[in-house]
Short mmCIF file of C-alpha atoms in Angstrom, two decimals:
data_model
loop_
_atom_site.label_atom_id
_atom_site.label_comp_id
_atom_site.label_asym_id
_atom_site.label_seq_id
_atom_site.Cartn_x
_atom_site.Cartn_y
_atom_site.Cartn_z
CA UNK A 1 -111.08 114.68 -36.24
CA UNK A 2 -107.33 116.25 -37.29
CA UNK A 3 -106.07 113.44 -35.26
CA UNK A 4 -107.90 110.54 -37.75
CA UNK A 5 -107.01 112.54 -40.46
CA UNK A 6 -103.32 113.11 -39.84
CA UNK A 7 -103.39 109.06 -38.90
CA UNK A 8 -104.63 107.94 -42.18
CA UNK A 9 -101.86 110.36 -43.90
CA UNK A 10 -98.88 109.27 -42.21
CA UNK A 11 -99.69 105.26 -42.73
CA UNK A 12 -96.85 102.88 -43.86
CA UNK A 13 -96.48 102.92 -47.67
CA UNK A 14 -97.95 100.22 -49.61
CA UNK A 15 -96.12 98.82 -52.02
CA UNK A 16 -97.84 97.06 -54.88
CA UNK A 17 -99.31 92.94 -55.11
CA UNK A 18 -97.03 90.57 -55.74
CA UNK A 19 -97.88 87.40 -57.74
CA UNK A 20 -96.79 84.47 -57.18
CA UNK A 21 -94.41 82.69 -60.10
CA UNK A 22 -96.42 80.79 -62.65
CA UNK A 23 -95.94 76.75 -61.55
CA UNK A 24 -93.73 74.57 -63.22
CA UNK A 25 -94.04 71.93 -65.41
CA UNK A 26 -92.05 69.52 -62.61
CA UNK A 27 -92.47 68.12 -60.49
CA UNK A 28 -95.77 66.85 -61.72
CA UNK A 29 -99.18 66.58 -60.46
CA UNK A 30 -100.63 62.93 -59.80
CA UNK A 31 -103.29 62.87 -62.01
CA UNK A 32 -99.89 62.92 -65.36
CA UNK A 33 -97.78 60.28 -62.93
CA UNK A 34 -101.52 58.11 -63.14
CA UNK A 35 -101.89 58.73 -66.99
CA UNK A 36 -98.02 57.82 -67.54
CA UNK A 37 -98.37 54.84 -65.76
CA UNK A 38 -101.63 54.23 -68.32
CA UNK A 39 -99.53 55.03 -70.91
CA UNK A 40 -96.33 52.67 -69.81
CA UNK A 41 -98.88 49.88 -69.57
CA UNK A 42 -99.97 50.49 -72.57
CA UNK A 43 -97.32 50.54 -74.32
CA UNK A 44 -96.15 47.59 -72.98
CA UNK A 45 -99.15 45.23 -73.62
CA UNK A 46 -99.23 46.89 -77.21
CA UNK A 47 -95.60 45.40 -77.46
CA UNK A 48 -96.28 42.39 -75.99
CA UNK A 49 -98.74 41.44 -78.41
CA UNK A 50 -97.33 42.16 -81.42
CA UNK A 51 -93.76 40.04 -79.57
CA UNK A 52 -96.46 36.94 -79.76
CA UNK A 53 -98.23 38.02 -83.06
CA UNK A 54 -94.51 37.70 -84.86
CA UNK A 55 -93.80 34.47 -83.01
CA UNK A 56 -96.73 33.08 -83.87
CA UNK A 57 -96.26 34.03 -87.81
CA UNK A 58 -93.04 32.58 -87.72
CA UNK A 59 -93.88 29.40 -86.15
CA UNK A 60 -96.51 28.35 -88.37
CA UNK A 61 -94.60 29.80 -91.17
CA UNK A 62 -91.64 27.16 -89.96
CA UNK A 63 -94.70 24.45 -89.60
CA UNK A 64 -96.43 25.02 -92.64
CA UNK A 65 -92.78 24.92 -94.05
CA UNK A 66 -91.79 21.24 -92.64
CA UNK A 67 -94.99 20.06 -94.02
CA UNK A 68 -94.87 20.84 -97.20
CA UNK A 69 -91.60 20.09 -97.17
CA UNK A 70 -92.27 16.51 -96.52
CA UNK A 71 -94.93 16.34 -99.00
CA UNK A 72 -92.82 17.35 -101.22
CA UNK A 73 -90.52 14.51 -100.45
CA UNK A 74 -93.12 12.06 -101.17
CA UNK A 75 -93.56 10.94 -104.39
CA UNK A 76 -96.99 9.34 -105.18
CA UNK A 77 -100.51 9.75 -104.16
CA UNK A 78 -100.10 6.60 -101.15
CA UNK A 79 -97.31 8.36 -99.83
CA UNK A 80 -98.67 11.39 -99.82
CA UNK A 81 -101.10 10.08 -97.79
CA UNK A 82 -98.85 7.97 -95.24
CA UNK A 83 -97.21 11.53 -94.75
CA UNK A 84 -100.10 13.52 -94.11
CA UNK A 85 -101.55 10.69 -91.96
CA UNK A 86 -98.37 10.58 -90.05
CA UNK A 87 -97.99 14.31 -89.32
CA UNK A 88 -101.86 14.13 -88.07
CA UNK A 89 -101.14 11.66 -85.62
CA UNK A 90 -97.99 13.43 -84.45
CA UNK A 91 -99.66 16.73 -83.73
CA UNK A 92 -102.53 14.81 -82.28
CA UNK A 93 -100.02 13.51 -79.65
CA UNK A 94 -99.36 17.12 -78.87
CA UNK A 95 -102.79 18.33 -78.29
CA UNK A 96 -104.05 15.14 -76.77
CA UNK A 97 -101.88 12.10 -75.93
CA UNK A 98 -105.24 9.82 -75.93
CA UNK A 99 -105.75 10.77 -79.62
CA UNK A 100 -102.86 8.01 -80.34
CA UNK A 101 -105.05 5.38 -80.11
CA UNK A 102 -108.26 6.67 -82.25
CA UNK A 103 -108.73 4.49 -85.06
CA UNK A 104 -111.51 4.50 -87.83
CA UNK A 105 -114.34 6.61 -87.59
CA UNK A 106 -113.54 8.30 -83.83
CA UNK A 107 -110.14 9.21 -85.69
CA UNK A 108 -111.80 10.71 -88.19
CA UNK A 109 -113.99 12.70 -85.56
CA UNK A 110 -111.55 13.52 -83.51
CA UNK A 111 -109.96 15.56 -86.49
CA UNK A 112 -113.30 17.43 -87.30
CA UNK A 113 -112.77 18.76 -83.63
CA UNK A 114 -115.90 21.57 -83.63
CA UNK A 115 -116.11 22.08 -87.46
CA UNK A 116 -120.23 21.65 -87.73
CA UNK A 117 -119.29 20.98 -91.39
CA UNK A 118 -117.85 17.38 -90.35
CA UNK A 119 -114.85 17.58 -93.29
CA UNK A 120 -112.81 14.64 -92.05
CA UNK A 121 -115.79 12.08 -91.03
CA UNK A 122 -118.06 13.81 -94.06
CA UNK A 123 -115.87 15.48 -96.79
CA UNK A 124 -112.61 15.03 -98.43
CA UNK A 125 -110.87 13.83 -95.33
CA UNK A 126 -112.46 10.55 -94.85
CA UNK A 127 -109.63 9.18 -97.18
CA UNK A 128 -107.26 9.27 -94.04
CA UNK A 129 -109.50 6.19 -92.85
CA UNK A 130 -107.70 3.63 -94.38
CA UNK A 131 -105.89 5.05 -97.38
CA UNK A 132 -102.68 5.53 -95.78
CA UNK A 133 -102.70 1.72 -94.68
CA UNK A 134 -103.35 0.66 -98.74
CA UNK A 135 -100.77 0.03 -101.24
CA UNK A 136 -102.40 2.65 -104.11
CA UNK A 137 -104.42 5.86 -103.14
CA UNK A 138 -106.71 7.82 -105.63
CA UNK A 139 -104.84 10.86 -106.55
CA UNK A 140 -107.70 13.22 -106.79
CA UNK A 141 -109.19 12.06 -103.37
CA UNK A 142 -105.13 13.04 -101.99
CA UNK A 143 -105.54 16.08 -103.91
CA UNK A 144 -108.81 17.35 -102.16
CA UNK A 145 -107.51 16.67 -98.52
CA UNK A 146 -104.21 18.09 -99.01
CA UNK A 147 -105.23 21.52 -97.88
CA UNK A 148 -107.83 20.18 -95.21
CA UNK A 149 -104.95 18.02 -93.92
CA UNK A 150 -102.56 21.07 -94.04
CA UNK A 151 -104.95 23.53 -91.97
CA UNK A 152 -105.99 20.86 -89.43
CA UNK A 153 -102.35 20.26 -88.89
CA UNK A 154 -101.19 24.05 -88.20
CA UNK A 155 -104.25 24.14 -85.78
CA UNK A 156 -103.44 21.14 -83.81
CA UNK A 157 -99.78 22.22 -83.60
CA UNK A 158 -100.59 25.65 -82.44
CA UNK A 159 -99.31 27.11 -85.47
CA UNK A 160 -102.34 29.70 -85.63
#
């Protein structure tokens, strides 16, 4: 029993636990490179978007602008009319090269596009039917389709 006893005694000297150092903040673990890359995507699309949004302001601002502009430039009700008429048919081309050769009522239609409420064929717009081809136009009638005329135009152009 000395001899287990005396053993134990003369043992190597421990020496006391040693941590490890705290980890770093680099190099990172995969899960923040996945959530960056979220992030950068993001970002990107976010930037992206609001890229188009402006574009899109400014070109129906510029639209909107060269319209009125050339109603402006027109001075009574009949050519008014012949203006309107002619930028309808113009960005008409542009969304479907067909649409040249509408006349009458499928003109007309074609211009309602999927309004249920029918304002070209049905409302205010029915003027572009044959006013623009008459010498006189009814100024009030001009009047009412101006801004029907204006907002069909910016759609068809792409100037949403």
């Amino acid at each position: 029993m000395s001899i287990l006893l005396l053993a134990a005694q003369a043992g190597p000297e421990l020496r006391d636990i040693h941590l490890p150092p705290p980890p770093g903040i680099w190099p990172l673990a995969w899960g923040w490179w996945v959530l960056i890359a979220l992030g950068a995507v993001a970002l990107g699309i976010l930037v992206w978007s609001l890229r188009r949004r402006a574009v899109r302001r400014r070109r129906r601002a510029a639209l909107a602008g060269a319209f009125d502009t050339a109603l402006a430039g027109a001075g009574d009700p009949a050519a008014r009319l012949r203006t309107m008429s002619e930028h309808l048919r113009r960005a008409a081309r542009l969304r479907d090269p067909g649409a040249v050769a509408l006349r009458g009522d499928a003109w007309l239609r074609f211009l309602d596009g999927d309004d249920p409420s029918r304002p070209f064929s049905a409302g205010p717009g029915r003027v572009l039917e044959s006013g623009p081809y008459q010498a006189r136009a009814d100024a009030a009638a001009v009047a009412k389709a101006e801004p029907l005329v204006r907002r069909r135009y910016l759609d068809m152009t792409g100037g949403r």
